[in-house]
Amino acid sequence: MRTAILGFTAGVLALQNAAALPSAPAMLACSGGALALIVLARYVRGLHVAAACAAACAGILLGYTWAALLAHHALAPALNAADEGRDLTVIGVVDSLPYRFEQGLRFNLEVERSATPDATVPPRIALSWYADRRGDAKPPATLMPGERWRLTVRLQRPHGNANPGGFDYEAWLLEQGVRATGYVRADEANARLDPFVPRFGTLVERSRAVLRDRILQALEGRQYAGVIVALVIGDQRGIDQSDWQVFNRTGIGHLISISGLHITMIAGLAALAASGLWRRSFFTGAELPLRLPAQKVAALAGALAALLYVLLAGFGVPAQRTLYMLTVVALALWLGRLSSVTHVLCAALGVVVLLDPWAVLWPGFWLSFGAVAVILFGGHGRIGPHEAGVRAHLAVAGRTQWSVTLGLVPLTMLLFGQVSLVSPLANAVAIPLVSFIVTPLALLGSLLPAPLCGWLLLAALGAVAGLAAVLGFLAALPAAVWRAPAPQAWVFLLALGGTLWMLMPRGWPHRWAGAAAWLPLLLQLPSHPAPGAFRVTAFDVGQGMALLVETAGHRLLYDTGPGYAPGADAGSRVLLPYLRMRGIAALDGIVVSHSDTDHTGGALAVLGEQQVGWVASSLDAGHPIVRAARRHLRCAAGQQWEWDGVRFEMLHPAANIYGEPGPKANARSCTLRITNRRTAILLAGDIEAAQEAQLVRTSAAYLRADVLLAPHHGSGTSSTAAFLQAVHPRIGVFQVGYRNRYKHPKKEVVERYRQLGIERLRTDELGAVVLDFGAGTAYQAYRREHARYWSAPRQ
């Protein structure tokens, strides 16, 4: 059975990495093959290896087919292309926990029907209700799960930024059953139709909302209130990005939620209380243990308590894993057939991928099951039955922490490109404090009436604040985090083998030698172009610009993308995850072309984490980016430097522009040409027709380039015919947002590029684009190279 479950998981994983879904005949063939293998496995039961292989192959085929079947079902409801961007009136029920942010509200709506003729709206949509967008409706003062509303909305099909190492928003929406996103429009017909629609899901979400409101009211305006909310109901959206950076650098981010340890603790307390009360029923004359053993009652009570707590957690993967394992244990106790721990773990794994095949896409899935597997492997047979007392329990805790710390290093490096070196110390402090003090206080405080509610929540908050101070000190240490590029398959497998060797039982020969297998994992260096060549990565940041230029020994970031919301920007969402994945910890320079927020939005996040040699920009002296830079230079035409046989030439703006009264920000855009004397790229920022004409007049000899970053995202005020003819590019790159409100690139501009024979690469269609400049120019598009069935290239 364990072999079949592992095979089933492998089949699910294979489907989630497929570029297209199998057809119905192919799925039927896979099902038939699986059935034949199951029959074969029964006939060769005596041949253990053959039976195991047959069971594994049957599991793979069944997992692949099952995941494909659910994927077909999930993709079926879709928004018609003709309905994108037009006003639609829908009636539905708020079925998620709304999140209030500075600009408004975000929530999911379960659509009951569309009031717009001929419009087909998917059954679940994600909406934003903005407070300050011109022409849009103001959100209500309160919005609660379970309310039925009539709303006028504008929708679009699921779309997210596609970048190496980035979060796959489209896959996440698919897993959530959301097949369209959009925002609420201003309309007098917008109205709350019912205050509460009673359903199981809305009841759970309303309960979560009530608990969150109680906590935020008791801790109004206090730092770390979002941490208390996360520990009680699993909603992490209120935690500041700066706090997450500390938690991740110290390796305790897994605790800032309803973790498996917390669920197990609550289930254990419930089981203990139920067992004690059941046994003591003899004193009432009921004699309940004679009718039903107390052990079975305890198992049932623990499982029900775990279910309730997991529902409050929003049913995340770590919580699911713990719930299913506890449920398997409870069933085994109830039926009198308690299985081994490996059977329990495999059963939980099977249930998770059966109910949610997209869970294998997320790091939490692998870290959750990996941690339990490592604990079982590293702790098996270490403590004899003769050992007892506090010392033995401390030994168990120490060995468990040692096993998890070592065992998850290869997986953490594979998933994140970094590992926290202070994690063992941080977790030694945080695990007991969060699990046995903060969480119980927070849970009791959220449930008990005032004034006990406020006292307990303040006590929990005080403990979190004290912990945060310790973690802040550890996170600030220069060696808090070790970074290296995400490993290749052979490097990961080698490190994994060395880890298992180190976790072998006491007496195993030369356990320490397993550390040698980590050397390729930890000491590998980021890849780089050959001397004389260079590489440019144009990121998919939405409506904005951000490009990484790499030579053999240097790296330059040109613009940093937009800011999306308070605490969310292209730096933290796109650029830093990519740099971590590549193992890049330092940039030689950053060029910020001008002050528009779609170019500056991610700069502070990058400056806060990366070592940056200098910043060149056209920004004013008082700009926050200028103040944060270690060294700042003003862009000026005529600046030149050379790195590793690659020449960088600043063509615009002229130095005297800074003395002119109030020029438009676009007119100051730092325009940079990069060439290895065989090929070249021109990064034009947001220059417009006047600046283009000036460059044609004064710098025509320096404009020729094989690749042009389309000025001002392809706006109607840029990319004049004279400028394009002077540059004479073979490729034009448009960094634009999907269905952006400026309608960039303009149709007439795209047509101009087409008439001149210029190939057009759009990041909203192709995702990130990587261009390699050597003797010639070649490129790769992320959506093409990493195509998935839910996110095909958009042409």
CSV table of C-alpha atoms in Angstrom, one decimal, residues 296-611:
chain,number,residue,atom,x,y,z
A,296,LYS,CA,-12.1,5.3,21.7
A,297,VAL,CA,-13.8,8.4,23.1
A,298,ALA,CA,-10.4,10.1,23.5
A,299,ALA,CA,-9.5,9.3,19.9
A,300,LEU,CA,-12.8,10.7,18.7
A,301,ALA,CA,-12.5,13.9,20.8
A,302,GLY,CA,-9.0,14.5,19.6
A,303,ALA,CA,-9.9,14.0,16.0
A,304,LEU,CA,-12.9,16.4,16.3
A,305,ALA,CA,-10.9,19.0,18.1
A,306,ALA,CA,-8.2,18.8,15.3
A,307,LEU,CA,-10.9,19.1,12.6
A,308,LEU,CA,-12.3,22.2,14.3
A,309,TYR,CA,-8.9,23.8,14.7
A,310,VAL,CA,-7.9,23.0,11.1
A,311,LEU,CA,-11.2,24.6,9.8
A,312,LEU,CA,-10.2,27.7,11.7
A,313,ALA,CA,-6.8,27.5,10.0
A,314,GLY,CA,-8.3,27.7,6.6
A,315,PHE,CA,-7.4,24.1,5.7
A,316,GLY,CA,-3.8,24.7,4.8
A,317,VAL,CA,-1.5,21.9,3.7
A,318,PRO,CA,0.5,21.6,7.0
A,319,ALA,CA,-2.8,21.6,8.9
A,320,GLN,CA,-4.4,19.0,6.5
A,321,ARG,CA,-1.4,16.7,6.9
A,322,THR,CA,-1.7,16.7,10.7
A,323,LEU,CA,-5.4,16.3,10.6
A,324,TYR,CA,-5.3,13.3,8.3
A,325,MET,CA,-2.5,11.6,10.3
A,326,LEU,CA,-4.5,12.1,13.5
A,327,THR,CA,-7.6,10.9,11.8
A,328,VAL,CA,-5.8,7.7,10.7
A,329,VAL,CA,-4.6,7.1,14.2
A,330,ALA,CA,-8.1,7.7,15.6
A,331,LEU,CA,-9.6,5.2,13.1
A,332,ALA,CA,-6.9,2.7,13.9
A,333,LEU,CA,-7.6,3.0,17.6
A,334,TRP,CA,-11.3,2.9,17.1
A,335,LEU,CA,-11.0,-0.3,15.0
A,336,GLY,CA,-8.3,-1.8,17.2
A,337,ARG,CA,-5.8,-1.9,14.3
A,338,LEU,CA,-3.2,0.7,15.2
A,339,SER,CA,-0.8,0.9,12.2
A,340,SER,CA,2.9,1.8,12.2
A,341,VAL,CA,3.9,5.4,11.9
A,342,THR,CA,5.1,5.0,8.3
A,343,HIS,CA,1.6,3.7,7.4
A,344,VAL,CA,0.0,6.7,9.1
A,345,LEU,CA,2.3,9.1,7.2
A,346,CYS,CA,1.7,7.4,3.8
A,347,ALA,CA,-2.1,7.4,4.5
A,348,ALA,CA,-2.0,11.1,5.2
A,349,LEU,CA,0.0,11.7,2.1
A,350,GLY,CA,-2.5,9.8,0.0
A,351,VAL,CA,-5.4,11.6,1.4
A,352,VAL,CA,-3.8,15.1,0.8
A,353,VAL,CA,-2.9,14.4,-2.9
A,354,LEU,CA,-6.3,12.7,-3.5
A,355,LEU,CA,-8.3,15.7,-2.2
A,356,ASP,CA,-5.9,18.4,-3.4
A,357,PRO,CA,-3.6,17.3,-6.2
A,358,TRP,CA,-2.2,20.9,-6.6
A,359,ALA,CA,-0.7,20.7,-3.1
A,360,VAL,CA,2.4,19.1,-4.6
A,361,LEU,CA,3.2,22.5,-6.2
A,362,TRP,CA,3.9,24.3,-2.9
A,363,PRO,CA,6.9,24.2,-0.7
A,364,GLY,CA,4.7,23.7,2.4
A,365,PHE,CA,3.7,20.3,1.1
A,366,TRP,CA,7.3,19.0,0.8
A,367,LEU,CA,8.5,20.7,4.0
A,368,SER,CA,5.6,19.3,6.0
A,369,PHE,CA,5.9,15.7,4.9
A,370,GLY,CA,9.7,15.9,4.7
A,371,ALA,CA,10.0,17.1,8.3
A,372,VAL,CA,7.9,14.2,9.6
A,373,ALA,CA,9.8,11.7,7.5
A,374,VAL,CA,13.1,13.0,8.7
A,375,ILE,CA,11.9,12.8,12.3
A,376,LEU,CA,10.8,9.2,11.9
A,377,PHE,CA,14.1,8.3,10.2
A,378,GLY,CA,16.4,10.3,12.5
A,379,GLY,CA,14.6,9.3,15.7
A,380,HIS,CA,14.0,5.6,15.1
A,381,GLY,CA,15.6,3.4,17.7
A,382,ARG,CA,17.6,6.1,19.4
A,383,ILE,CA,16.1,6.0,22.9
A,384,GLY,CA,15.6,2.7,24.6
A,385,PRO,CA,12.6,1.8,26.7
A,386,HIS,CA,14.7,1.9,29.9
A,387,GLU,CA,15.2,5.6,29.5
A,388,ALA,CA,12.7,7.9,31.3
A,389,GLY,CA,12.3,11.2,33.0
A,390,VAL,CA,13.0,14.8,32.0
A,391,ARG,CA,16.5,14.0,30.7
A,392,ALA,CA,15.1,11.5,28.2
A,393,HIS,CA,12.4,13.9,27.0
A,394,LEU,CA,15.1,16.6,26.5
A,395,ALA,CA,17.2,14.1,24.6
A,396,VAL,CA,14.2,13.3,22.3
A,397,ALA,CA,13.6,17.0,21.7
A,398,GLY,CA,17.2,17.6,21.0
A,399,ARG,CA,17.5,14.7,18.6
A,400,THR,CA,14.3,15.7,16.9
A,401,GLN,CA,15.5,19.2,16.3
A,402,TRP,CA,18.9,17.9,15.1
A,403,SER,CA,17.2,15.6,12.7
A,404,VAL,CA,14.9,18.3,11.3
A,405,THR,CA,17.7,20.8,11.0
A,406,LEU,CA,20.0,18.5,9.1
A,407,GLY,CA,17.3,16.7,7.1
A,408,LEU,CA,15.7,19.7,5.6
A,409,VAL,CA,18.8,21.5,4.5
A,410,PRO,CA,18.9,19.9,1.0
A,411,LEU,CA,15.2,20.4,0.5
A,412,THR,CA,15.4,24.0,1.7
A,413,MET,CA,18.2,24.8,-0.6
A,414,LEU,CA,16.3,23.3,-3.5
A,415,LEU,CA,13.1,25.3,-2.8
A,416,PHE,CA,14.6,28.6,-1.6
A,417,GLY,CA,18.3,28.8,-2.5
A,418,GLN,CA,19.1,29.6,1.1
A,419,VAL,CA,19.2,28.1,4.6
A,420,SER,CA,19.1,29.8,8.0
A,421,LEU,CA,22.3,29.1,10.1
A,422,VAL,CA,20.7,30.5,13.2
A,423,SER,CA,17.5,28.3,12.8
A,424,PRO,CA,18.5,25.7,15.4
A,425,LEU,CA,19.0,28.4,18.1
A,426,ALA,CA,15.9,30.4,17.0
A,427,ASN,CA,13.7,27.3,17.0
A,428,ALA,CA,15.0,26.1,20.4
A,429,VAL,CA,13.6,29.4,21.8
A,430,ALA,CA,10.6,29.8,19.6
A,431,ILE,CA,9.1,26.3,19.5
A,432,PRO,CA,8.3,26.0,23.3
A,433,LEU,CA,7.4,29.7,23.6
A,434,VAL,CA,5.0,29.8,20.7
A,435,SER,CA,3.6,26.3,21.1
A,436,PHE,CA,3.1,26.2,24.9
A,437,ILE,CA,2.6,29.8,25.9
A,438,VAL,CA,1.7,32.1,23.0
A,439,THR,CA,-0.8,29.8,21.2
A,440,PRO,CA,-2.8,28.7,24.3
A,441,LEU,CA,-3.0,32.3,25.5
A,442,ALA,CA,-4.1,33.5,22.1
A,443,LEU,CA,-6.7,30.8,21.7
A,444,LEU,CA,-8.2,31.4,25.2
A,445,GLY,CA,-8.1,35.1,24.8
A,446,SER,CA,-10.0,34.9,21.5
A,447,LEU,CA,-12.7,32.8,23.1
A,448,LEU,CA,-13.2,34.2,26.6
A,449,PRO,CA,-15.3,37.3,27.4
A,450,ALA,CA,-13.9,40.6,28.3
A,451,PRO,CA,-11.8,41.6,30.3
A,452,LEU,CA,-10.1,38.2,30.3
A,453,CYS,CA,-10.0,38.4,26.5
A,454,GLY,CA,-7.9,41.5,26.5
A,455,TRP,CA,-5.6,40.4,29.3
A,456,LEU,CA,-4.7,37.1,27.7
A,457,LEU,CA,-4.3,38.5,24.3
A,458,LEU,CA,-2.0,41.3,25.6
A,459,ALA,CA,0.0,38.6,27.5
A,460,ALA,CA,0.4,36.6,24.2
A,461,LEU,CA,1.4,39.7,22.3
A,462,GLY,CA,4.0,40.6,25.0
A,463,ALA,CA,5.6,37.1,24.6
A,464,VAL,CA,5.6,37.6,20.8
A,465,ALA,CA,7.2,41.0,21.1
A,466,GLY,CA,9.9,39.6,23.4
A,467,LEU,CA,10.6,36.7,20.9
A,468,ALA,CA,10.7,39.2,18.0
A,469,ALA,CA,13.4,41.1,19.8
A,470,VAL,CA,15.6,38.0,20.1
A,471,LEU,CA,14.8,37.0,16.5
A,472,GLY,CA,15.7,40.5,15.3
A,473,PHE,CA,19.1,40.2,16.9
A,474,LEU,CA,19.7,36.8,15.3
A,475,ALA,CA,18.4,37.9,11.9
A,476,ALA,CA,20.8,40.9,11.9
A,477,LEU,CA,23.9,38.7,12.2
A,478,PRO,CA,25.9,38.8,9.0
A,479,ALA,CA,26.1,35.0,8.8
A,480,ALA,CA,22.4,34.4,9.7
A,481,VAL,CA,21.7,33.0,6.2
A,482,TRP,CA,23.8,30.8,3.8
A,483,ARG,CA,22.9,31.3,0.2
A,484,ALA,CA,23.8,29.3,-2.9
A,485,PRO,CA,22.1,28.7,-6.2
A,486,ALA,CA,19.2,26.2,-6.3
A,487,PRO,CA,21.0,22.9,-6.9
A,488,GLN,CA,20.8,20.6,-9.9
A,489,ALA,CA,19.2,17.2,-9.5
A,490,TRP,CA,22.5,15.3,-9.0
A,491,VAL,CA,23.7,17.9,-6.4
A,492,PHE,CA,20.5,17.6,-4.5
A,493,LEU,CA,20.5,13.8,-4.5
A,494,LEU,CA,24.1,13.7,-3.4
A,495,ALA,CA,23.4,16.0,-0.5
A,496,LEU,CA,20.3,14.0,0.4
A,497,GLY,CA,22.3,10.8,0.5
A,498,GLY,CA,24.9,12.5,2.7
A,499,THR,CA,22.1,13.8,5.0
A,500,LEU,CA,20.7,10.3,5.4
A,501,TRP,CA,24.2,9.0,6.2
A,502,MET,CA,24.6,11.6,9.0
A,503,LEU,CA,21.2,10.7,10.5
A,504,MET,CA,21.9,7.0,10.7
A,505,PRO,CA,21.7,5.3,14.2
A,506,ARG,CA,24.5,5.6,16.7
A,507,GLY,CA,27.3,3.2,15.8
A,508,TRP,CA,27.0,3.7,12.1
A,509,PRO,CA,30.5,4.1,10.7
A,510,HIS,CA,31.8,7.5,10.0
A,511,ARG,CA,28.5,9.3,10.1
A,512,TRP,CA,30.3,12.7,10.0
A,513,ALA,CA,31.6,11.8,6.5
A,514,GLY,CA,28.1,12.5,5.1
A,515,ALA,CA,28.8,16.2,5.5
A,516,ALA,CA,31.2,15.9,2.5
A,517,ALA,CA,28.2,15.3,0.3
A,518,TRP,CA,27.0,18.8,1.2
A,519,LEU,CA,30.0,20.6,-0.3
A,520,PRO,CA,28.7,20.8,-3.9
A,521,LEU,CA,25.3,22.0,-2.5
A,522,LEU,CA,26.7,24.8,-0.3
A,523,LEU,CA,29.8,25.9,-2.3
A,524,GLN,CA,28.4,26.1,-5.8
A,525,LEU,CA,28.5,29.6,-7.4
A,526,PRO,CA,25.9,31.4,-9.4
A,527,SER,CA,26.2,30.8,-13.2
A,528,HIS,CA,27.4,33.7,-15.4
A,529,PRO,CA,28.1,34.4,-19.0
A,530,ALA,CA,31.5,33.8,-20.6
A,531,PRO,CA,33.9,36.7,-20.8
A,532,GLY,CA,32.9,39.1,-23.5
A,533,ALA,CA,29.3,38.0,-23.5
A,534,PHE,CA,26.4,39.2,-21.4
A,535,ARG,CA,22.8,38.2,-20.4
A,536,VAL,CA,19.7,40.4,-19.9
A,537,THR,CA,16.7,39.1,-18.0
A,538,ALA,CA,13.6,41.2,-18.6
A,539,PHE,CA,11.2,40.3,-15.7
A,540,ASP,CA,7.5,40.0,-15.9
A,541,VAL,CA,6.6,42.5,-13.2
A,542,GLY,CA,3.3,43.7,-14.6
A,543,GLN,CA,3.1,47.3,-15.8
A,544,GLY,CA,6.6,48.3,-15.0
A,545,MET,CA,10.3,47.8,-15.9
A,546,ALA,CA,13.0,45.6,-14.3
A,547,LEU,CA,15.9,44.0,-16.0
A,548,LEU,CA,19.0,42.2,-14.7
A,549,VAL,CA,22.2,42.6,-16.8
A,550,GLU,CA,25.0,40.0,-16.1
A,551,THR,CA,28.5,39.9,-17.4
A,552,ALA,CA,31.2,37.3,-16.5
A,553,GLY,CA,31.9,39.0,-13.2
A,554,HIS,CA,29.4,41.8,-12.6
A,555,ARG,CA,25.6,42.4,-12.3
A,556,LEU,CA,23.5,45.5,-12.9
A,557,LEU,CA,19.8,45.9,-12.2
A,558,TYR,CA,18.0,48.4,-14.5
A,559,ASP,CA,14.8,49.6,-12.8
A,560,THR,CA,13.1,47.7,-10.1
A,561,GLY,CA,9.4,47.3,-11.2
A,562,PRO,CA,6.3,48.7,-9.6
A,563,GLY,CA,4.8,48.8,-6.1
A,564,TYR,CA,1.6,46.7,-6.0
A,565,ALA,CA,0.3,47.5,-2.5
A,566,PRO,CA,1.7,48.6,0.9
A,567,GLY,CA,4.4,46.0,1.7
A,568,ALA,CA,4.1,44.3,-1.7
A,569,ASP,CA,6.3,45.3,-4.6
A,570,ALA,CA,8.2,43.8,-7.5
A,571,GLY,CA,11.3,43.8,-5.4
A,572,SER,CA,9.9,41.5,-2.7
A,573,ARG,CA,7.6,39.5,-5.1
A,574,VAL,CA,9.8,39.0,-8.2
A,575,LEU,CA,13.3,40.3,-8.0
A,576,LEU,CA,14.5,39.0,-4.6
A,577,PRO,CA,13.0,35.5,-5.0
A,578,TYR,CA,14.8,35.2,-8.4
A,579,LEU,CA,18.1,36.5,-6.9
A,580,ARG,CA,17.8,34.0,-4.0
A,581,MET,CA,17.1,31.1,-6.4
A,582,ARG,CA,20.3,32.1,-8.3
A,583,GLY,CA,22.3,32.4,-5.2
A,584,ILE,CA,23.1,36.1,-5.9
A,585,ALA,CA,23.7,38.1,-2.7
A,586,ALA,CA,25.3,41.3,-4.2
A,587,LEU,CA,24.7,43.6,-7.1
A,588,ASP,CA,27.4,45.9,-8.5
A,589,GLY,CA,25.0,48.6,-9.4
A,590,ILE,CA,21.4,49.6,-9.9
A,591,VAL,CA,20.1,52.1,-12.4
A,592,VAL,CA,16.8,53.7,-11.6
A,593,SER,CA,15.8,55.4,-14.8
A,594,HIS,CA,13.3,58.0,-13.3
A,595,SER,CA,10.9,58.6,-10.5
A,596,ASP,CA,7.7,56.9,-11.8
A,597,THR,CA,6.6,54.3,-9.3
A,598,ASP,CA,6.4,51.5,-11.9
A,599,HIS,CA,10.2,51.8,-12.1
A,600,THR,CA,11.1,52.6,-8.5
A,601,GLY,CA,8.6,50.4,-6.6
A,602,GLY,CA,11.0,47.5,-5.7
A,603,ALA,CA,14.2,49.4,-5.1
A,604,LEU,CA,14.0,49.8,-1.3
A,605,ALA,CA,13.3,46.1,-0.9
A,606,VAL,CA,16.3,45.2,-3.0
A,607,LEU,CA,18.5,47.7,-1.2
A,608,GLY,CA,17.4,46.3,2.1
A,609,GLU,CA,18.5,42.7,1.3
A,610,GLN,CA,21.2,42.9,-1.4
A,611,GLN,CA,24.6,44.4,-1.1
